[in-house]
Amino acid sequence: GDSVTQMEGPVTLSEEAFLTINCTYTATGYPSLFWYVQYPGEGLQLLLKATKADDKGSNKGFEATYRKETTSFHLEKGSVQVSDSAVYFCALSDPSAGGTSYGKLTFGQGTILTVHP
Amino acid sequence: DAGITQSPRHKVTETGTPVTLRCHQTENHRYMYWYRQDPGHGLRLIHYSYGVKDTDKGEVSDGYSVSRSKTEDFLLTLESATSSQTSVYFCAIRTGTGGYNEQFFGPGTRLTVL
């Protein structure tokens, strides 16, 4: 079945440092890929997305490129801020899962990011 | 804002009691989902609905049931709560079309079973 693997956390950085959170996936078809962010005490928010190979999703200074050859969707940001402290989830939606399963999300385990001033 | 509310936001209950969580949407989306979030597991799908009275099981459905009698409401019931069901529960709606199967999430319900 489909699966998503994220790098082990937690990740602790100083403000303005470069961020990479690794995400790799396994899917039977050609999935859509997502990064969600969860701030303390809140629900998940969609951060960015990509639907086909070589697509780059971007939002709020974060970027991720859909790499089919390495089955990866790593999240990057050039200069993190304290306000970026949150839990980040990589997820996929596999359109080959047909019928009513279409559109279900499979999540990674989440990576906790803490940014210090 | 996708217009999703969950109630209650917090609940403490005792083992063996029934519990119902409610998810309400204001935008008439067809697909709705219930997840639970536990440390080290990310989010895991409990049940989902693809229309009024149309529901199906997710990967962790044991001990849970759902109902959807109208488009805007999706209820999750724990018939007899156990301590292993202590978790944060999130409802989501699917808003994407075609390949954009993104979901929007509610604020969550923190459930503690003593």
mmCIF file with all atom_site columns, N, CA, C and O in Angstrom, chain A residues 41-68:
data_model
loop_
_atom_site.group_PDB
_atom_site.id
_atom_site.type_symbol
_atom_site.label_atom_id
_atom_site.label_alt_id
_atom_site.label_comp_id
_atom_site.label_asym_id
_atom_site.label_entity_id
_atom_site.label_seq_id
_atom_site.pdbx_PDB_ins_code
_atom_site.Cartn_x
_atom_site.Cartn_y
_atom_site.Cartn_z
_atom_site.occupancy
_atom_site.B_iso_or_equiv
_atom_site.pdbx_formal_charge
_atom_site.auth_seq_id
_atom_site.auth_comp_id
_atom_site.auth_asym_id
_atom_site.auth_atom_id
_atom_site.pdbx_PDB_model_num
ATOM 1   N N  . GLY A 1 41 ? -1.639 23.747 19.098  1.00 0.00 ? 41 GLY A N  1
ATOM 2   C CA . GLY A 1 41 ? -3.042 23.885 19.472  1.00 0.00 ? 41 GLY A CA 1
ATOM 3   C C  . GLY A 1 41 ? -4.012 24.065 18.327  1.00 0.00 ? 41 GLY A C  1
ATOM 4   O O  . GLY A 1 41 ? -5.202 24.335 18.556  1.00 0.00 ? 41 GLY A O  1
ATOM 5   N N  . GLU A 1 42 ? -3.531 23.918 17.102  1.00 0.00 ? 42 GLU A N  1
ATOM 6   C CA . GLU A 1 42 ? -4.396 24.148 15.945  1.00 0.00 ? 42 GLU A CA 1
ATOM 7   C C  . GLU A 1 42 ? -4.527 22.896 15.083  1.00 0.00 ? 42 GLU A C  1
ATOM 8   O O  . GLU A 1 42 ? -3.827 21.904 15.289  1.00 0.00 ? 42 GLU A O  1
ATOM 9   N N  . GLY A 1 43 ? -5.411 22.975 14.101  1.00 0.00 ? 43 GLY A N  1
ATOM 10  C CA . GLY A 1 43 ? -5.540 21.910 13.117  1.00 0.00 ? 43 GLY A CA 1
ATOM 11  C C  . GLY A 1 43 ? -4.481 22.038 12.039  1.00 0.00 ? 43 GLY A C  1
ATOM 12  O O  . GLY A 1 43 ? -3.637 22.931 12.067  1.00 0.00 ? 43 GLY A O  1
ATOM 13  N N  . LEU A 1 44 ? -4.506 21.113 11.089  1.00 0.00 ? 44 LEU A N  1
ATOM 14  C CA . LEU A 1 44 ? -3.538 21.133 9.998   1.00 0.00 ? 44 LEU A CA 1
ATOM 15  C C  . LEU A 1 44 ? -3.942 22.149 8.950   1.00 0.00 ? 44 LEU A C  1
ATOM 16  O O  . LEU A 1 44 ? -5.125 22.279 8.610   1.00 0.00 ? 44 LEU A O  1
ATOM 17  N N  . GLN A 1 45 ? -2.934 22.815 8.393   1.00 0.00 ? 45 GLN A N  1
ATOM 18  C CA . GLN A 1 45 ? -3.158 23.751 7.295   1.00 0.00 ? 45 GLN A CA 1
ATOM 19  C C  . GLN A 1 45 ? -2.334 23.307 6.099   1.00 0.00 ? 45 GLN A C  1
ATOM 20  O O  . GLN A 1 45 ? -1.178 22.909 6.254   1.00 0.00 ? 45 GLN A O  1
ATOM 21  N N  . LEU A 1 46 ? -2.926 23.383 4.937   1.00 0.00 ? 46 LEU A N  1
ATOM 22  C CA . LEU A 1 46 ? -2.186 23.056 3.725   1.00 0.00 ? 46 LEU A CA 1
ATOM 23  C C  . LEU A 1 46 ? -1.108 24.110 3.495   1.00 0.00 ? 46 LEU A C  1
ATOM 24  O O  . LEU A 1 46 ? -1.401 25.306 3.434   1.00 0.00 ? 46 LEU A O  1
ATOM 25  N N  . LEU A 1 47 ? 0.140  23.675 3.367   1.00 0.00 ? 47 LEU A N  1
ATOM 26  C CA . LEU A 1 47 ? 1.249  24.595 3.151   1.00 0.00 ? 47 LEU A CA 1
ATOM 27  C C  . LEU A 1 47 ? 1.565  24.717 1.665   1.00 0.00 ? 47 LEU A C  1
ATOM 28  O O  . LEU A 1 47 ? 1.686  25.813 1.132   1.00 0.00 ? 47 LEU A O  1
ATOM 29  N N  . LEU A 1 48 ? 1.714  23.577 0.982   1.00 0.00 ? 48 LEU A N  1
ATOM 30  C CA . LEU A 1 48 ? 1.956  23.601 -0.445  1.00 0.00 ? 48 LEU A CA 1
ATOM 31  C C  . LEU A 1 48 ? 1.640  22.230 -1.039  1.00 0.00 ? 48 LEU A C  1
ATOM 32  O O  . LEU A 1 48 ? 1.479  21.256 -0.311  1.00 0.00 ? 48 LEU A O  1
ATOM 33  N N  . LYS A 1 49 ? 1.599  22.182 -2.379  1.00 0.00 ? 49 LYS A N  1
ATOM 34  C CA . LYS A 1 49 ? 1.212  20.949 -3.034  1.00 0.00 ? 49 LYS A CA 1
ATOM 35  C C  . LYS A 1 49 ? 1.879  20.848 -4.401  1.00 0.00 ? 49 LYS A C  1
ATOM 36  O O  . LYS A 1 49 ? 2.326  21.863 -4.967  1.00 0.00 ? 49 LYS A O  1
ATOM 37  N N  . ALA A 1 50 ? 1.917  19.614 -4.943  1.00 0.00 ? 50 ALA A N  1
ATOM 38  C CA . ALA A 1 50 ? 2.405  19.372 -6.300  1.00 0.00 ? 50 ALA A CA 1
ATOM 39  C C  . ALA A 1 50 ? 1.677  18.150 -6.839  1.00 0.00 ? 50 ALA A C  1
ATOM 40  O O  . ALA A 1 50 ? 1.449  17.188 -6.104  1.00 0.00 ? 50 ALA A O  1
ATOM 41  N N  . THR A 1 51 ? 1.292  18.195 -8.096  1.00 0.00 ? 51 THR A N  1
ATOM 42  C CA . THR A 1 51 ? 0.465  17.122 -8.624  1.00 0.00 ? 51 THR A CA 1
ATOM 43  C C  . THR A 1 51 ? 1.145  16.268 -9.679  1.00 0.00 ? 51 THR A C  1
ATOM 44  O O  . THR A 1 51 ? 0.614  15.222 -10.049 1.00 0.00 ? 51 THR A O  1
ATOM 45  N N  . LYS A 1 52 ? 2.301  16.678 -10.181 1.00 0.00 ? 52 LYS A N  1
ATOM 46  C CA . LYS A 1 52 ? 2.984  15.836 -11.153 1.00 0.00 ? 52 LYS A CA 1
ATOM 47  C C  . LYS A 1 52 ? 4.483  16.023 -11.047 1.00 0.00 ? 52 LYS A C  1
ATOM 48  O O  . LYS A 1 52 ? 4.975  16.989 -10.450 1.00 0.00 ? 52 LYS A O  1
ATOM 49  N N  . ALA A 1 53 ? 5.210  15.090 -11.661 1.00 0.00 ? 53 ALA A N  1
ATOM 50  C CA . ALA A 1 53 ? 6.666  15.097 -11.579 1.00 0.00 ? 53 ALA A CA 1
ATOM 51  C C  . ALA A 1 53 ? 7.247  16.437 -12.021 1.00 0.00 ? 53 ALA A C  1
ATOM 52  O O  . ALA A 1 53 ? 6.781  17.036 -12.995 1.00 0.00 ? 53 ALA A O  1
ATOM 53  N N  . ASP A 1 54 ? 8.256  16.882 -11.253 1.00 0.00 ? 54 ASP A N  1
ATOM 54  C CA . ASP A 1 54 ? 9.006  18.118 -11.496 1.00 0.00 ? 54 ASP A CA 1
ATOM 55  C C  . ASP A 1 54 ? 8.236  19.383 -11.127 1.00 0.00 ? 54 ASP A C  1
ATOM 56  O O  . ASP A 1 54 ? 8.794  20.477 -11.243 1.00 0.00 ? 54 ASP A O  1
ATOM 57  N N  . ASP A 1 55 ? 6.989  19.246 -10.698 1.00 0.00 ? 55 ASP A N  1
ATOM 58  C CA . ASP A 1 55 ? 6.263  20.406 -10.181 1.00 0.00 ? 55 ASP A CA 1
ATOM 59  C C  . ASP A 1 55 ? 6.966  20.904 -8.921  1.00 0.00 ? 55 ASP A C  1
ATOM 60  O O  . ASP A 1 55 ? 7.425  20.114 -8.098  1.00 0.00 ? 55 ASP A O  1
ATOM 61  N N  . LYS A 1 56 ? 6.980  22.212 -8.748  1.00 0.00 ? 56 LYS A N  1
ATOM 62  C CA . LYS A 1 56 ? 7.477  22.802 -7.502  1.00 0.00 ? 56 LYS A CA 1
ATOM 63  C C  . LYS A 1 56 ? 6.334  23.520 -6.828  1.00 0.00 ? 56 LYS A C  1
ATOM 64  O O  . LYS A 1 56 ? 5.738  24.431 -7.413  1.00 0.00 ? 56 LYS A O  1
ATOM 65  N N  . GLY A 1 57 ? 6.030  23.106 -5.603  1.00 0.00 ? 57 GLY A N  1
ATOM 66  C CA . GLY A 1 57 ? 5.057  23.828 -4.798  1.00 0.00 ? 57 GLY A CA 1
ATOM 67  C C  . GLY A 1 57 ? 5.789  24.838 -3.935  1.00 0.00 ? 57 GLY A C  1
ATOM 68  O O  . GLY A 1 57 ? 6.910  24.600 -3.490  1.00 0.00 ? 57 GLY A O  1
ATOM 69  N N  . SER A 1 58 ? 5.144  25.987 -3.702  1.00 0.00 ? 58 SER A N  1
ATOM 70  C CA . SER A 1 58 ? 5.789  27.008 -2.884  1.00 0.00 ? 58 SER A CA 1
ATOM 71  C C  . SER A 1 58 ? 4.744  27.845 -2.168  1.00 0.00 ? 58 SER A C  1
ATOM 72  O O  . SER A 1 58 ? 3.637  28.065 -2.690  1.00 0.00 ? 58 SER A O  1
ATOM 73  N N  . ASN A 1 59 ? 5.107  28.313 -0.971  1.00 0.00 ? 59 ASN A N  1
ATOM 74  C CA . ASN A 1 59 ? 4.203  29.133 -0.172  1.00 0.00 ? 59 ASN A CA 1
ATOM 75  C C  . ASN A 1 59 ? 4.963  29.633 1.042   1.00 0.00 ? 59 ASN A C  1
ATOM 76  O O  . ASN A 1 59 ? 5.694  28.861 1.681   1.00 0.00 ? 59 ASN A O  1
ATOM 77  N N  . LYS A 1 60 ? 4.835  30.875 1.382   1.00 0.00 ? 60 LYS A N  1
ATOM 78  C CA . LYS A 1 60 ? 5.413  31.476 2.595   1.00 0.00 ? 60 LYS A CA 1
ATOM 79  C C  . LYS A 1 60 ? 6.920  31.251 2.682   1.00 0.00 ? 60 LYS A C  1
ATOM 80  O O  . LYS A 1 60 ? 7.472  31.112 3.775   1.00 0.00 ? 60 LYS A O  1
ATOM 81  N N  . GLY A 1 61 ? 7.618  31.175 1.564   1.00 0.00 ? 61 GLY A N  1
ATOM 82  C CA . GLY A 1 61 ? 9.053  30.960 1.562   1.00 0.00 ? 61 GLY A CA 1
ATOM 83  C C  . GLY A 1 61 ? 9.463  29.506 1.579   1.00 0.00 ? 61 GLY A C  1
ATOM 84  O O  . GLY A 1 61 ? 10.641 29.181 1.427   1.00 0.00 ? 61 GLY A O  1
ATOM 85  N N  . PHE A 1 62 ? 8.501  28.594 1.745   1.00 0.00 ? 62 PHE A N  1
ATOM 86  C CA . PHE A 1 62 ? 8.771  27.163 1.705   1.00 0.00 ? 62 PHE A CA 1
ATOM 87  C C  . PHE A 1 62 ? 8.637  26.667 0.263   1.00 0.00 ? 62 PHE A C  1
ATOM 88  O O  . PHE A 1 62 ? 7.812  27.155 -0.490  1.00 0.00 ? 62 PHE A O  1
ATOM 89  N N  . GLU A 1 63 ? 9.462  25.669 -0.068  1.00 0.00 ? 63 GLU A N  1
ATOM 90  C CA . GLU A 1 63 ? 9.396  25.059 -1.385  1.00 0.00 ? 63 GLU A CA 1
ATOM 91  C C  . GLU A 1 63 ? 9.562  23.550 -1.275  1.00 0.00 ? 63 GLU A C  1
ATOM 92  O O  . GLU A 1 63 ? 10.238 23.059 -0.360  1.00 0.00 ? 63 GLU A O  1
ATOM 93  N N  . ALA A 1 64 ? 8.984  22.834 -2.245  1.00 0.00 ? 64 ALA A N  1
ATOM 94  C CA . ALA A 1 64 ? 9.209  21.393 -2.352  1.00 0.00 ? 64 ALA A CA 1
ATOM 95  C C  . ALA A 1 64 ? 9.017  21.007 -3.807  1.00 0.00 ? 64 ALA A C  1
ATOM 96  O O  . ALA A 1 64 ? 8.079  21.489 -4.457  1.00 0.00 ? 64 ALA A O  1
ATOM 97  N N  . THR A 1 65 ? 9.900  20.137 -4.306  1.00 0.00 ? 65 THR A N  1
ATOM 98  C CA . THR A 1 65 ? 9.831  19.710 -5.705  1.00 0.00 ? 65 THR A CA 1
ATOM 99  C C  . THR A 1 65 ? 9.505  18.230 -5.763  1.00 0.00 ? 65 THR A C  1
ATOM 100 O O  . THR A 1 65 ? 10.120 17.409 -5.076  1.00 0.00 ? 65 THR A O  1
ATOM 101 N N  . TYR A 1 66 ? 8.552  17.881 -6.612  1.00 0.00 ? 66 TYR A N  1
ATOM 102 C CA . TYR A 1 66 ? 8.103  16.504 -6.809  1.00 0.00 ? 66 TYR A CA 1
ATOM 103 C C  . TYR A 1 66 ? 9.149  15.791 -7.658  1.00 0.00 ? 66 TYR A C  1
ATOM 104 O O  . TYR A 1 66 ? 9.280  16.055 -8.856  1.00 0.00 ? 66 TYR A O  1
ATOM 105 N N  . ARG A 1 67 ? 9.888  14.868 -7.041  1.00 0.00 ? 67 ARG A N  1
ATOM 106 C CA . ARG A 1 67 ? 10.938 14.127 -7.738  1.00 0.00 ? 67 ARG A CA 1
ATOM 107 C C  . ARG A 1 67 ? 10.512 12.669 -7.898  1.00 0.00 ? 67 ARG A C  1
ATOM 108 O O  . ARG A 1 67 ? 10.589 11.878 -6.959  1.00 0.00 ? 67 ARG A O  1
ATOM 109 N N  . LYS A 1 68 ? 10.035 12.336 -9.077  1.00 0.00 ? 68 LYS A N  1
ATOM 110 C CA . LYS A 1 68 ? 9.534  10.980 -9.310  1.00 0.00 ? 68 LYS A CA 1
ATOM 111 C C  . LYS A 1 68 ? 10.672 9.963  -9.298  1.00 0.00 ? 68 LYS A C  1
ATOM 112 O O  . LYS A 1 68 ? 10.514 8.842  -8.815  1.00 0.00 ? 68 LYS A O  1
#
